Coordinates of C-alpha atoms in Angstrom, one line a residue:
Q152 CA -13.5 17.4 12.5
Q153 CA -12.8 13.8 12.5
R154 CA -11.2 12.3 9.5
Q155 CA -12.2 8.5 8.2
V156 CA -11.0 6.2 5.6
L157 CA -12.8 3.3 3.7
V158 CA -11.7 0.2 4.9
D159 CA -13.1 -3.6 3.0
G160 CA -16.3 -0.9 2.2
K161 CA -16.7 0.5 5.6
F162 CA -15.9 4.3 6.8
R163 CA -13.3 4.0 10.0
K164 CA -11.6 6.8 11.8
V165 CA -8.1 7.7 11.2
V166 CA -6.9 6.8 14.9
R167 CA -4.1 9.5 16.1
M168 CA -0.4 7.4 17.1
A169 CA 2.3 8.9 17.2
E170 CA 3.8 5.6 14.4
V171 CA 2.6 2.8 12.8
R172 CA 5.0 0.3 10.9
A173 CA 2.8 -1.0 7.4
A174 CA 4.0 -2.3 4.3
H175 CA 3.3 -1.7 0.9
L176 CA 2.5 -3.4 -3.0
L177 CA 2.7 -0.2 -5.2
V178 CA 1.5 -0.6 -8.8
K179 CA 3.2 2.8 -10.9
H180 CA 1.3 4.1 -14.5
T181 CA 1.5 6.4 -17.1
E182 CA 0.6 9.4 -14.6
S183 CA 2.5 8.6 -11.6
R184 CA 5.1 11.3 -10.7
N185 CA 8.0 9.1 -11.7
P186 CA 6.9 6.6 -13.7
I187 CA 9.6 3.8 -13.1
S188 CA 9.8 0.5 -11.7
R189 CA 12.7 0.0 -9.5
R190 CA 12.8 -3.3 -9.4
T191 CA 12.7 -3.8 -13.0
K192 CA 14.4 -0.4 -13.4
E193 CA 11.7 -0.5 -16.9
R194 CA 9.2 3.2 -17.8
I195 CA 6.3 2.4 -16.8
T196 CA 3.8 2.3 -19.7
R197 CA 0.3 0.3 -18.1
S198 CA -2.3 2.5 -18.0
K199 CA -3.9 4.0 -14.0
D200 CA -7.2 1.6 -15.2
E201 CA -4.9 -1.7 -15.9
A202 CA -2.7 -0.6 -12.5
T203 CA -5.6 -1.4 -10.4
T204 CA -7.0 -4.2 -11.9
I205 CA -3.2 -5.8 -11.4
L206 CA -2.8 -4.7 -8.0
K207 CA -7.2 -5.9 -7.5
K208 CA -6.7 -9.2 -8.7
L209 CA -3.0 -9.2 -6.3
R210 CA -5.3 -8.4 -3.7
A211 CA -7.9 -11.0 -4.0
D212 CA -4.8 -13.4 -4.1
I213 CA -3.7 -12.1 -1.0
V214 CA -6.4 -12.6 1.9
A215 CA -8.0 -15.5 -0.3
S216 CA -4.2 -17.6 1.1
P217 CA -4.1 -19.1 3.8
D218 CA -0.8 -16.9 5.2
P219 CA -2.5 -12.8 3.9
Q220 CA 1.0 -12.0 5.3
R221 CA 2.7 -14.5 3.6
A222 CA 1.3 -14.0 0.5
F223 CA 1.7 -10.2 0.7
A224 CA 5.4 -10.7 1.4
D225 CA 6.1 -12.9 -1.9
A226 CA 3.6 -10.9 -3.8
A227 CA 5.9 -7.3 -3.1
S228 CA 8.3 -8.9 -3.9
R229 CA 7.4 -9.7 -7.8
S230 CA 5.1 -7.0 -8.3
S231 CA 5.7 -4.2 -6.0
D232 CA 7.4 -1.1 -7.9
C233 CA 8.8 0.2 -5.1
S234 CA 12.7 -0.3 -3.8
S235 CA 10.7 -1.9 -0.8
Y236 CA 10.0 -4.9 -2.7
R237 CA 13.8 -5.7 -1.6
A238 CA 11.7 -6.2 2.3
G239 CA 8.9 -8.2 1.5
G240 CA 7.4 -4.2 1.0
D241 CA 7.9 -3.0 4.7
L242 CA 8.5 0.1 5.2
G243 CA 9.5 0.1 8.5
K244 CA 8.1 2.6 10.6
F245 CA 6.8 6.1 10.6
G246 CA 5.5 7.7 11.8
R247 CA 2.3 11.0 10.8
G248 CA 3.4 13.4 7.9
A249 CA 6.9 10.7 6.5
M250 CA 4.3 9.5 3.9
Q251 CA 1.6 10.7 1.2
K252 CA -1.6 12.5 3.2
P253 CA -3.8 8.9 1.0
F254 CA -1.4 6.6 1.9
E255 CA -0.5 8.0 5.7
D256 CA -4.3 8.4 6.6
A257 CA -4.8 4.7 5.5
T258 CA -2.1 3.5 7.7
F259 CA -3.1 4.6 10.5
A260 CA -6.9 3.8 10.1
L261 CA -5.5 -0.5 9.8
R262 CA -5.1 -2.7 12.9
E263 CA -2.7 -4.3 13.2
G264 CA -2.7 -7.3 10.0
E265 CA -5.2 -5.9 8.2
I266 CA -5.3 -5.1 4.5
S267 CA -6.2 -2.1 3.1
D268 CA -8.4 -1.2 0.3
I269 CA -6.1 0.5 -2.8
V270 CA -5.2 4.1 -2.1
D271 CA -4.5 6.5 -5.4
T272 CA -1.6 8.1 -4.3
D273 CA 1.2 10.5 -6.8
S274 CA 3.5 7.9 -7.0
G275 CA 0.5 5.1 -8.0
V276 CA -2.2 2.7 -6.3
H277 CA -1.0 0.6 -3.3
I278 CA -2.4 -1.9 -0.3
I279 CA -1.1 -1.4 2.9
L280 CA -0.9 -4.4 5.2
R281 CA -0.5 -2.6 8.4
L282 CA 2.4 -5.0 10.7
P283 CA 3.2 -4.4 14.6
L284 CA 5.6 -1.9 15.5
N285 CA 8.0 -5.0 16.9

């Protein structure tokens, strides 16, 4: 059975390729598996609903920007709770099995330059930007 994920309100097949490169913006919440921000070093006190609301606003601002890739990196540097905030959210290259399954499926379903809808994992809620491999 072919796996599909939701991208921009449409179902898309998960593409089979060896490696992808992506950036993400993670907003943790109290139900996250490690509710400590890697950016601020503080314990997270926001609910999952609050985290989702924050991320929806950030995503809307990013996609409305004249340069969404730059806006994504800026937003990740300012707002992501992942240590990748230092690199504008860039996680580098990774293959299958390296990330949590919902994150992996969403990333492999994106085309270069696309930004995912909100992706929910044990780490928190994310938006993902698929980047060129080089």
